[in-house]
Structures are given as structure tokens and as C-alpha cells.
XYZ file of C-alpha atoms in Angstrom:
605
model
C -48.823 -200.783 24.104
C -45.949 -200.275 26.411
C -46.017 -197.413 29.181
C -43.320 -195.724 27.033
C -45.312 -195.262 24.405
C -48.465 -194.309 26.038
C -46.241 -191.533 27.679
C -44.985 -190.275 24.173
C -48.626 -190.260 23.039
C -49.535 -188.070 26.000
C -46.698 -185.852 25.381
C -47.594 -185.427 21.869
C -51.066 -184.644 23.006
C -50.196 -182.005 25.679
C -47.559 -180.207 23.177
C -50.448 -179.658 21.162
C -49.504 -181.206 17.872
C -51.544 -179.375 15.510
C -55.154 -180.466 14.617
C -58.012 -178.636 13.578
C -61.433 -179.845 13.282
C -63.944 -179.832 10.327
C -67.270 -181.626 10.003
C -68.689 -184.068 7.570
C -72.198 -185.182 7.957
C -74.435 -187.818 5.995
C -77.774 -189.182 6.392
C -79.193 -192.243 4.888
C -82.709 -192.651 4.043
C -84.417 -195.937 5.475
C -85.799 -197.021 2.220
C -82.319 -197.183 0.833
C -81.343 -199.412 3.670
C -84.395 -201.555 3.059
C -83.785 -201.769 -0.516
C -80.119 -202.653 -0.182
C -81.025 -205.576 2.164
C -83.783 -206.543 -0.095
C -81.457 -207.044 -3.271
C -78.494 -208.673 -1.259
C -80.558 -211.217 1.071
C -80.121 -214.036 -1.309
C -76.451 -213.686 -1.287
C -76.201 -213.857 2.481
C -78.372 -216.835 2.724
C -76.568 -218.669 0.018
C -73.002 -217.885 1.591
C -74.650 -219.245 4.938
C -75.508 -222.520 3.030
C -71.484 -223.020 2.369
C -71.144 -224.012 5.830
C -73.670 -226.687 6.055
C -72.630 -230.402 7.165
C -73.031 -232.633 4.260
C -72.954 -235.975 6.039
C -74.486 -236.813 9.492
C -75.180 -239.633 11.604
C -78.529 -239.978 13.144
C -78.034 -241.671 16.746
C -81.735 -242.192 17.304
C -82.122 -244.472 14.399
C -78.629 -245.710 14.077
C -78.807 -244.285 10.044
C -76.533 -241.976 8.251
C -77.636 -239.245 5.736
C -75.081 -238.057 3.120
C -75.189 -235.408 0.098
C -77.232 -233.058 2.152
C -78.491 -230.071 0.757
C -80.468 -227.447 2.717
C -81.364 -224.075 1.943
C -83.787 -221.016 3.010
C -85.634 -219.630 0.188
C -89.036 -217.895 -0.592
C -91.966 -220.293 -1.210
C -92.236 -219.293 -4.683
C -88.407 -219.386 -5.413
C -88.089 -215.918 -6.533
C -86.073 -213.632 -4.473
C -86.810 -210.560 -6.586
C -90.427 -210.442 -4.784
C -88.964 -211.116 -1.281
C -91.403 -210.053 1.286
C -89.265 -207.815 3.733
C -90.616 -205.374 6.250
C -88.326 -202.996 8.168
C -89.269 -201.428 11.300
C -87.493 -198.999 13.336
C -87.739 -198.314 17.111
C -85.337 -196.774 19.908
C -82.102 -197.320 17.827
C -82.750 -200.650 16.543
C -83.772 -202.046 13.091
C -85.977 -204.992 12.839
C -86.370 -206.891 9.592
C -89.104 -209.618 9.221
C -89.132 -211.839 6.067
C -92.256 -213.776 5.287
C -93.283 -216.697 3.073
C -89.741 -218.265 3.350
C -89.279 -222.126 3.657
C -86.408 -224.336 4.806
C -86.256 -227.136 2.411
C -83.738 -229.608 1.151
C -82.681 -233.249 0.282
C -80.073 -235.934 0.794
C -79.248 -239.555 0.697
C -80.288 -241.738 3.622
C -78.572 -245.157 4.107
C -80.637 -248.105 5.800
C -78.240 -249.648 8.706
C -79.405 -253.185 8.060
C -79.297 -253.440 4.275
C -76.931 -250.734 3.513
C -79.280 -249.590 0.759
C -79.685 -245.936 -0.245
C -82.670 -243.958 -1.028
C -83.441 -240.067 -1.570
C -84.950 -238.091 1.247
C -86.577 -234.831 1.035
C -87.585 -232.366 3.860
C -89.594 -229.148 3.823
C -91.190 -226.574 6.180
C -92.295 -223.161 6.149
C -90.607 -220.706 8.219
C -93.028 -219.245 10.926
C -90.461 -216.720 12.290
C -87.632 -214.865 10.459
C -85.953 -212.056 12.022
C -83.132 -209.931 12.149
C -82.295 -207.292 14.683
C -79.610 -204.756 14.427
C -78.800 -201.637 16.416
C -76.347 -198.789 16.000
C -73.159 -198.802 17.703
C -69.459 -197.484 17.670
C -66.198 -198.795 18.217
C -63.095 -197.134 19.638
C -59.646 -197.593 18.133
C -56.542 -197.912 20.408
C -55.919 -194.004 19.855
C -59.456 -192.763 20.807
C -61.137 -192.267 17.198
C -64.791 -193.602 17.184
C -65.863 -195.536 14.473
C -69.594 -196.491 13.375
C -70.630 -200.013 13.517
C -73.901 -201.805 12.863
C -74.517 -204.482 15.230
C -76.131 -207.837 14.676
C -77.757 -208.392 17.795
C -80.216 -211.232 17.104
C -81.177 -213.606 14.261
C -84.323 -216.057 14.920
C -85.421 -218.498 12.441
C -88.217 -220.737 13.657
C -90.510 -223.594 12.335
C -93.319 -225.533 13.498
C -92.634 -228.997 13.849
C -95.929 -230.274 13.219
C -95.572 -228.396 9.627
C -92.291 -230.331 8.756
C -92.769 -232.683 5.813
C -90.521 -235.610 5.457
C -90.626 -237.318 2.099
C -88.750 -240.872 1.814
C -88.536 -242.550 -1.580
C -88.181 -246.141 -1.995
C -89.182 -248.884 0.622
C -86.461 -249.120 3.221
C -86.745 -251.060 6.513
C -85.823 -248.095 7.987
C -89.010 -246.387 7.301
C -91.194 -248.978 9.440
C -89.646 -247.517 12.621
C -92.048 -244.934 14.411
C -88.571 -243.314 15.301
C -87.486 -242.504 11.877
C -89.750 -239.347 11.179
C -89.247 -237.983 14.705
C -85.362 -238.323 14.333
C -85.127 -236.604 11.021
C -87.528 -233.828 12.272
C -85.431 -233.337 15.333
C -82.055 -233.214 13.006
C -84.277 -230.584 10.864
C -84.812 -228.367 13.573
C -81.241 -228.440 14.734
C -79.982 -227.716 11.263
C -82.312 -224.630 11.158
C -80.586 -223.570 14.493
C -77.199 -223.914 13.089
C -78.161 -222.063 9.827
C -79.379 -219.363 12.256
C -76.149 -219.144 13.834
C -74.325 -219.306 10.382
C -76.546 -216.661 8.912
C -75.586 -214.141 11.694
C -71.992 -214.829 11.177
C -72.347 -214.062 7.484
C -74.097 -210.821 8.345
C -71.504 -209.932 10.571
C -68.955 -210.423 7.898
C -70.646 -208.259 5.497
C -70.946 -205.453 8.011
C -67.176 -206.017 8.787
C -66.498 -205.766 4.996
C -68.250 -202.599 4.315
C -66.565 -200.729 7.084
C -63.186 -202.308 5.973
C -63.641 -200.144 2.504
C -63.784 -196.828 4.160
C -60.688 -195.081 4.702
C -60.985 -193.373 8.227
C -57.129 -192.370 7.979
C -56.034 -190.898 4.827
C -52.554 -189.845 4.293
C -52.702 -187.344 1.249
C -48.937 -186.593 1.108
C -46.035 -186.775 3.413
C -46.634 -184.919 6.545
C -50.295 -184.227 6.125
C -53.132 -187.033 7.261
C -56.902 -186.720 7.644
C -58.376 -188.803 10.600
C -62.108 -189.152 10.526
C -63.979 -189.970 13.760
C -67.537 -189.904 14.738
C -68.363 -186.774 16.628
C -71.710 -188.201 18.059
C -73.308 -191.451 18.190
C -75.166 -192.880 14.963
C -78.926 -192.017 15.638
C -82.137 -192.199 14.028
C -83.823 -189.026 12.905
C -87.279 -189.232 11.309
C -86.937 -191.723 8.548
C -83.262 -191.832 8.074
C -79.892 -192.674 10.074
C -77.602 -189.698 10.562
C -73.920 -189.535 11.386
C -71.683 -186.677 12.065
C -67.794 -187.056 11.840
C -64.981 -185.030 12.824
C -62.237 -184.411 10.428
C -58.896 -183.925 11.971
C -55.895 -182.751 10.171
C -52.444 -183.670 11.526
C -49.512 -181.920 10.007
C -46.650 -182.095 12.744
C -46.574 -178.325 12.659
C -48.041 -175.417 14.776
C -50.497 -173.717 12.444
C -52.416 -171.739 15.013
C -52.211 -168.419 13.192
C -53.740 -169.950 10.329
C -56.592 -171.255 12.272
C -57.314 -167.672 13.313
C -58.733 -167.006 9.722
C -60.761 -169.930 9.876
C -64.519 -170.266 11.031
C -65.823 -173.332 13.110
C -68.786 -174.529 10.915
C -71.723 -176.697 11.692
C -73.165 -178.005 8.454
C -76.923 -178.669 8.538
C -79.276 -181.031 6.095
C -81.680 -179.550 3.667
C -85.448 -181.001 4.072
C -86.513 -179.524 0.660
C -87.952 -182.293 -1.557
C -85.049 -181.869 -3.961
C -82.617 -183.102 -1.298
C -84.863 -185.823 -0.053
C -82.686 -188.560 -1.784
C -81.189 -191.626 -0.598
C -78.025 -190.155 0.830
C -77.405 -186.785 1.829
C -73.729 -185.476 2.637
C -72.485 -182.286 3.981
C -68.707 -180.986 3.436
C -67.227 -177.692 4.874
C -64.913 -175.332 3.587
C -62.302 -176.372 6.373
C -61.752 -179.596 4.753
C -60.260 -177.869 1.591
C -58.479 -175.097 3.872
C -56.870 -177.665 5.662
C -55.433 -179.381 2.475
C -54.127 -176.098 1.291
C -52.378 -175.663 4.650
C -50.810 -178.902 4.295
C -49.613 -177.772 0.849
C -48.358 -174.767 2.353
C -45.942 -176.731 4.649
C -45.503 -179.826 2.564
C -41.998 -178.209 1.051
C -42.471 -180.063 -2.144
C -43.927 -179.678 -5.521
C -46.451 -182.061 -7.175
C -46.833 -183.170 -10.769
C -50.246 -182.328 -12.363
C -50.310 -185.338 -14.212
C -49.254 -187.593 -11.467
C -52.052 -186.168 -8.933
C -54.585 -186.567 -11.578
C -53.911 -190.147 -12.345
C -53.442 -190.866 -8.574
C -56.793 -189.138 -7.310
C -59.112 -189.998 -10.041
C -61.196 -193.019 -9.039
C -63.007 -195.153 -11.728
C -61.528 -196.334 -14.779
C -57.901 -195.383 -13.955
C -56.452 -197.135 -16.919
C -58.114 -195.016 -19.509
C -57.822 -191.953 -17.372
C -54.081 -192.508 -17.509
C -53.765 -192.889 -21.234
C -56.068 -189.982 -21.713
C -53.575 -187.685 -19.630
C -50.594 -188.624 -21.342
C -52.357 -188.038 -24.660
C -53.971 -184.657 -24.183
C -51.035 -183.118 -22.018
C -48.947 -181.788 -25.143
C -47.379 -179.039 -26.637
C -49.854 -179.077 -29.584
C -52.995 -179.176 -27.334
C -51.591 -176.292 -25.173
C -50.477 -174.124 -28.225
C -53.684 -172.231 -28.008
C -52.843 -170.960 -24.503
C -48.872 -171.141 -24.919
C -48.293 -170.893 -28.475
C -44.700 -169.916 -27.535
C -44.315 -173.493 -25.904
C -44.725 -175.192 -29.255
C -42.506 -172.582 -31.255
C -39.695 -173.328 -29.007
C -39.535 -176.839 -28.266
C -41.915 -178.388 -31.312
C -45.223 -180.112 -31.882
C -46.311 -183.104 -30.079
C -44.187 -183.064 -27.093
C -45.634 -184.256 -23.796
C -45.998 -181.518 -20.921
C -46.243 -181.570 -17.312
C -47.124 -178.958 -14.692
C -45.195 -179.117 -11.367
C -46.773 -176.903 -8.854
C -45.820 -176.138 -5.208
C -47.661 -173.925 -2.786
C -45.112 -174.075 0.220
C -43.350 -170.896 1.676
C -40.225 -171.950 0.715
C -41.196 -172.539 -2.792
C -42.517 -169.001 -2.898
C -40.146 -166.932 -1.065
C -38.194 -164.167 -3.129
C -40.649 -165.075 -6.150
C -43.888 -163.089 -5.118
C -44.605 -160.457 -2.463
C -47.604 -162.438 -0.978
C -46.648 -165.819 0.410
C -49.782 -166.622 2.656
C -51.466 -169.693 3.004
C -54.170 -170.235 0.167
C -57.716 -170.157 1.273
C -61.201 -170.928 0.010
C -64.668 -169.963 1.176
C -67.972 -171.455 0.370
C -70.825 -168.864 0.048
C -74.672 -169.203 -0.053
C -75.907 -169.074 -3.832
C -73.411 -171.892 -4.977
C -70.532 -169.408 -4.980
C -66.974 -170.464 -4.189
C -64.484 -167.754 -3.395
C -60.636 -168.450 -3.449
C -57.266 -166.678 -2.688
C -54.355 -168.835 -4.057
C -50.490 -168.441 -3.698
C -48.648 -170.893 -5.654
C -45.943 -171.433 -8.467
C -46.031 -173.919 -11.276
C -43.257 -174.892 -13.527
C -43.785 -176.244 -17.032
C -41.843 -179.213 -18.221
C -41.567 -181.033 -21.535
C -40.411 -184.190 -22.789
C -38.197 -183.820 -25.967
C -39.472 -186.985 -27.461
C -42.529 -186.831 -29.942
C -45.718 -188.650 -28.665
C -48.908 -189.474 -30.574
C -50.755 -186.853 -32.355
C -53.426 -185.653 -29.920
C -55.777 -184.640 -32.804
C -55.883 -188.062 -33.981
C -56.424 -189.311 -30.606
C -59.379 -186.949 -29.914
C -61.185 -187.927 -33.066
C -60.858 -191.711 -32.196
C -62.693 -190.879 -28.909
C -65.453 -188.752 -30.461
C -66.467 -191.988 -32.178
C -65.957 -194.161 -28.992
C -62.813 -195.893 -30.440
C -60.725 -196.632 -27.265
C -58.121 -198.620 -29.073
C -55.873 -195.468 -28.897
C -55.669 -195.714 -25.408
C -52.553 -198.081 -25.448
C -50.476 -194.897 -25.009
C -46.705 -194.463 -25.679
C -44.504 -195.965 -23.453
C -41.203 -194.459 -24.740
C -41.444 -191.145 -22.746
C -38.483 -192.114 -20.564
C -37.467 -189.833 -17.732
C -35.878 -186.920 -19.421
C -37.836 -183.817 -18.641
C -36.720 -180.266 -19.317
C -37.824 -176.986 -17.724
C -39.261 -174.321 -19.945
C -40.733 -171.661 -17.803
C -41.711 -171.041 -14.155
C -44.809 -169.118 -13.130
C -45.589 -167.629 -9.754
C -49.094 -166.328 -9.009
C -51.088 -164.595 -6.529
C -54.893 -165.148 -7.721
C -58.166 -163.957 -6.271
C -61.452 -164.840 -7.741
C -64.708 -166.531 -7.295
C -67.109 -168.912 -9.387
C -70.793 -169.335 -9.246
C -72.387 -172.565 -10.469
C -75.876 -173.353 -11.552
C -76.651 -176.785 -10.402
C -80.375 -176.942 -10.785
C -80.554 -178.184 -14.470
C -77.372 -180.109 -15.012
C -76.237 -181.610 -11.763
C -77.127 -185.210 -12.278
C -74.824 -188.294 -12.089
C -74.107 -189.313 -15.677
C -70.531 -190.497 -15.215
C -69.529 -187.140 -13.799
C -71.324 -185.019 -11.206
C -71.254 -181.718 -13.508
C -73.086 -178.174 -13.779
C -73.050 -175.012 -15.352
C -70.430 -172.240 -14.675
C -72.510 -168.943 -14.423
C -70.054 -166.492 -13.570
C -66.191 -166.695 -13.158
C -64.385 -163.679 -11.859
C -60.737 -163.579 -11.654
C -58.089 -160.989 -10.400
C -54.462 -161.520 -11.130
C -52.850 -159.621 -8.195
C -49.276 -160.732 -9.236
C -47.498 -162.879 -11.618
C -43.977 -163.524 -12.233
C -42.279 -165.445 -15.100
C -38.945 -166.852 -14.938
C -36.633 -168.752 -17.366
C -34.338 -170.880 -15.120
C -33.199 -168.118 -12.548
C -33.791 -165.073 -14.561
C -36.973 -163.130 -14.514
C -38.894 -162.303 -17.865
C -40.664 -158.969 -17.263
C -41.642 -158.521 -21.062
C -43.944 -161.892 -20.874
C -45.759 -161.228 -17.402
C -48.316 -158.727 -18.870
C -48.893 -161.197 -21.779
C -49.775 -163.998 -19.471
C -51.662 -161.868 -17.049
C -53.933 -160.801 -19.943
C -54.402 -164.491 -21.245
C -55.320 -165.369 -17.754
C -58.141 -162.779 -17.678
C -59.266 -163.792 -21.254
C -59.317 -167.389 -20.138
C -61.636 -166.611 -17.111
C -64.032 -164.557 -19.348
C -64.459 -167.499 -21.551
C -65.549 -169.852 -18.776
C -68.485 -167.680 -17.993
C -71.736 -169.724 -19.274
C -69.917 -172.653 -20.039
C -71.974 -176.016 -19.423
C -69.636 -178.377 -18.321
C -72.188 -181.492 -18.796
C -72.244 -180.765 -22.634
C -68.656 -181.135 -22.933
C -68.481 -184.523 -21.880
C -71.370 -185.723 -23.897
C -68.996 -184.848 -26.903
C -66.548 -187.497 -25.847
C -68.230 -190.852 -25.124
C -65.099 -192.279 -23.334
C -65.349 -189.445 -20.473
C -68.976 -190.891 -19.389
C -67.254 -193.594 -17.208
C -65.331 -191.413 -14.779
C -67.159 -191.309 -11.527
C -65.979 -188.636 -8.971
C -67.722 -189.368 -5.647
C -65.524 -191.065 -2.997
C -65.454 -194.827 -2.839
C -66.562 -194.960 -6.362
C -64.802 -198.355 -7.070
C -66.355 -199.920 -3.832
C -69.880 -198.560 -4.700
C -69.716 -200.460 -8.065
C -68.525 -203.511 -6.334
C -71.490 -203.170 -3.605
C -73.842 -202.889 -6.523
C -74.524 -199.057 -5.812
C -74.780 -196.684 -8.725
C -75.213 -193.055 -7.856
C -77.964 -190.904 -9.962
C -79.763 -187.997 -9.516
C -77.455 -185.929 -7.971
C -78.412 -182.570 -6.300
C -75.876 -179.797 -4.924
C -76.186 -176.692 -3.100
C -73.343 -174.437 -1.740
C -74.154 -172.371 1.677
C -72.393 -170.252 3.608
C -69.126 -172.150 5.080
C -70.322 -175.580 3.577
C -71.943 -177.219 0.765
C -74.442 -180.381 0.658
C -74.632 -183.002 -1.861
C -77.743 -185.258 -2.287
C -78.184 -188.424 -4.578
C -80.203 -191.667 -5.202
C -78.818 -195.049 -5.934
C -79.665 -197.611 -8.421
C -79.421 -200.703 -6.220
C -78.168 -203.999 -7.613
C -77.033 -207.320 -5.942
C -73.413 -206.680 -4.885
C -70.467 -208.770 -6.062
C -69.973 -211.638 -3.712
C -66.215 -210.796 -3.313
C -67.098 -207.545 -1.812
C -69.608 -208.713 0.838
C -67.412 -211.830 1.941
C -63.810 -211.587 0.840
C -62.425 -208.019 0.839
C -62.465 -207.370 4.547
C -59.871 -207.372 7.097
C -59.546 -210.274 9.783
C -59.615 -208.911 13.483
C -55.892 -209.455 13.865
C -55.204 -207.365 10.319
C -57.459 -204.583 11.687
C -55.472 -204.746 15.212
C -52.173 -204.634 13.246
C -53.097 -201.626 11.352
C -54.398 -199.654 14.291
C -51.037 -200.544 16.100
C -49.116 -199.014 12.874
C -51.228 -195.807 12.788
C -50.984 -195.310 16.654
C -47.096 -195.754 16.137
C -47.197 -193.158 13.498
C -49.128 -190.705 15.653
C -46.424 -191.156 18.458
C -43.628 -190.573 16.091
C -45.420 -187.369 14.705
C -45.679 -186.243 18.428
C -42.094 -186.966 19.011
C -40.873 -185.005 15.939
C -42.942 -181.919 17.012
C -41.520 -182.267 20.494
C -38.017 -182.369 19.004
C -38.682 -179.586 16.803
C -39.944 -177.320 19.776
C -36.884 -178.148 21.779
C -34.757 -176.809 18.789
C -36.731 -173.506 18.337
C -37.202 -172.999 21.880
C -34.017 -174.269 23.493
C -33.582 -174.781 27.167
C -37.081 -173.161 28.137
C -38.927 -175.978 25.899
C -36.887 -178.464 27.593
C -37.914 -177.360 30.991
C -41.685 -177.265 30.046
C -41.603 -180.667 28.435
C -39.598 -182.317 31.196
C -42.297 -180.814 33.762
C -44.977 -182.213 31.724
C -43.478 -185.847 31.745
C -42.983 -185.569 35.611
C -46.535 -184.789 36.008
C -47.535 -187.967 33.810
């Protein structure tokens, strides 16, 4: 990085480019780590085999071996019952594998007669150890990322236990050096396999971290950077990590920060939360997303956001969304819509939270905010506007589509590709809402496609609602929609969300936890979820059903070092540009005074 870029980056920092911290913590049970290694050890050993040398010349006996095949495997040939011990001590993890053997075969050519015969070799592995340690790695801009270091791999055999079986009757066999030369080569190959295995284990570690997005751009102008707040550490029978989530918006929102409370989430040691993984998330994560929406100066399509941010089977989700968002389905809540524009017209909600969007529409234009409260309650104050748009072309009858889904028939998901780009505005709604919802997670918070629970209580207060048709306010409709909102809120009380998804089989395959596609590829299926909302934060815990990972995930889907540093360089440049944008905006706002302050800072640098 040039000195000019360093200067710009420091200037951006000194100029206080906005960032506020929230904390994300997780802990992983050591039994889950052991189980994951147990299920995938075969894949790692097999990958190391792909680098073996197939042909070799033995100088000691001047003979060539070809078609060599060597492998490490359990002596009983059954990987399911691999004896794997795991020990933790002073920040290191030691794995010991027992009852393994190093064996193989090849074709040896007699140097005098050129006659070829089969040769086999095998030996029990006396020592098979993997030593890992917890570490971290700095990005060029200072973010700290977790790493699992592969410190040492040890494979050893006792030479007196190596068995060489030579078939046929070659003159070469008469030499005393024959067996010694083969055993010497055999030990060297085990040492090479030791290095190859270590390389593949490092590739797996790199692959796993590459699938975690430590920088996420939610929408233009708002990004989330996640960095370790402290080193990975062992605590009891688990590995614990604490991350800082820093939001960057390029604007000064210090006034909004005064409304926030710094949160220090804690883990639960109750038996219900003693699962493979426990995660904590604080309310500031949500609040800064809302803050980003406030300053984004744009509107968002509800359907597009739903398609973009729903993990799992996106193709099915997309087709279901296009079928359900119609005037016919929404006629229960908005009967006027279907009456005015007709049945079976696709509908989209385009919403905005920005100050510019709300100005001159509602009285309260503050940033929306949520509060997590002990007792599984979430309270919120939301200030936003939504426009309802419809497509004048008719779409598939949604009632027929729902009937097909209830019967498990997915053929109707082909969708309707004749929507076109013509969307017309019907109404615009601007609202100030305050409410709270209390969940019951004790009975139904389990992972069955969706993480679900029961809504125990839902309270909603409509402080303000404005309805517009074009630029004209329609006061006669405002009381009607306010009453409908209250009726809708009352119907939510006591709803068991879990049962709703039981009625539609196709909806059971929509996971909502982060990195779900990656988890599936890694052979991990979350189950038995437990959720609890405390003051200012929530914790989620769940177990995993562990299966062998897809080989592509472990070895093919990871960044080379050059690609990683290229990505880091791009992200660094992005931060510099944001910093300069902030400096320029401050200069414009404060005029000569800002110029003098920033110039003074540059001189000090």
C-alpha cells in the first residue's frame, strides 16, 4: 500500500468515520469438534493420497517400481469405528488415532530380466498424532480473524514391523539389499504422506474460513465488518470466541448512538443450552441495520429482499413468493386493491425508512429501533413508509398453487415469466408504530427446516398512519387501515408458527440460520434449537447431525493466498474511499473550519 493510501486511511480514522460496536459470541463444544474430525478424517487421508508418487527408482537395488498405491486406513478397514482420541491442554488440541496401518502395493521390475511381479507392503502405524492450536490473523486494515493452526503431524512406524510380500521368483529377491531398500523407501513415503496430510488439513482450515463473510455489504453505504475482540480460547469443555461487529455508513450518527447501550452478552450454562454450539447476538446489530436504512436514501422491494436474503432452496422460495404476492391472496387484508385492479395481479411492497422518504409525510421521522427484553420479548418503534405496486398482467391462480403445495406437488413452481417490467402504484402508506411481541420457545423451538416458536402475546399501537394516492392524502381511509392493523395484531396472539409450516410440506426445507448452504456442504445439519431473549441480547443454541462433508467444500472452495490478499486490498481501498467521502462531506458542511482542522491533522501525520 502506498504512503498516500496510508495517510488517507489514517485521516479517515481521525475524522471519525462512523462505526459503532455490537458483539457476537459463540462457543463450540469439544465433543462436536471431535465428532466432525471423526466423520471427515477419511476424506482428508484420501485427499493426501492423490499426491503420491506412482513410479519410483530404487538406487540401492537399481530397480523400478510402478503403479504404486499407498494408503493409510484402519486395520479393520472400517472408518466408521476409527479410534480417535482428543485432548485439550493450554490452548492446543491433540488428536491421537489408533489401530491404523500404512499399506499398499505396486509392480517391481527386475533390472536383469525386466520381468515384472507384484509387491505388497504393510505396517501398523505406531504413532499418529495431529497437534492444532488456536490462533488469529490480521488483515491489512487491522481486523483480526480466527485461525486454527496445524502445528504438527506425526506418522511413525517401527521398521521391524514392516512386512514386504514379494510375489513370483525374481533374481532381484536373492539380494539382501532388496528388503532393506524397499523398507527404506516405505518409511520415506510415510514421511511424505505426513507432509501431504498436513497440507490438506491446512487446506481444509482455509476452506472453512473462506466461506465465512467477515465483511458484509447489506446495501449501498452500509457494511458490517466482523473482527475478533479477543483471542480464541478454551473455557471448560468448549472453544469460545467473541467478535466485534462494526457498522460503517460513512455518516456521523453520534446522536443516534446516545440512544444505544453497550451490551456484553453472556452464555447460559443451563442444561437446555449445553449443545454443540451456542451463539449470542445483541440488539445493536439490528439497530444499526435500521440506522443504515434511515440514511440509505432508497426504497426496497419486499419481494426482492425476501428472495435475496433467504438461504436454502432459493429457486423454490422465489417461485413461491411470486405466486403468493397477488391481489387475490391479499384481498383479505386489502379488499379495495382487488376491487380496483382485479384478481390474480402480482403485488409488491416497496418500503423506505429514510428521513428523506418520511419528510412531510409523518410527524415522527426518528430512526427506528428495537429492544430485546428478558422473558423472550422484543419491543420496537418503527417509522417507515410502504408503497403498494401491482402488475397489470394476470398471474397463476394462487389458490390452485397452494393446493398443489399442500399435496407436496412442486411442479407448479415453474412460475410465470411473463411479468414484464410494468408496475403501477396503487397506494402509499406512512406509519409510526410501537409494539412488542413475546415468544414461547420452550415447546416448538426446534430445527425442522425453520426455527420456529409460538407467539404468546403481540401488542401493537399505531401512533400515526397516513394514506396517499399519488400525492393526495386520503384521510377517509386512514382510520380504516388503522383499525385493520389492530385487528391483525390481535389475531397473532397465540399463533403456533410451527404448525403453519407443517401444513405446507414444501416450506419445511427452508433453513434460516447463517451460512446454511455452507453448513449443508460441510455435512452439518442443525437440530434441537433452543432460543432465549434476555435484556439487550438473545442467545441461540443447537446441536448438529454430523455427516461426512462434500469433498468440494473441504478442498476446492477456498481462496488461494493471492486471491485473499487481492480481496483484502479491494476492501482496504473501499474503506479509504469511504473515509475520503466523509472528509469531503465534512468540508462542504463546515467550510473553511473543517479544511483547517483536517489540514492540521495531515501535517501531524
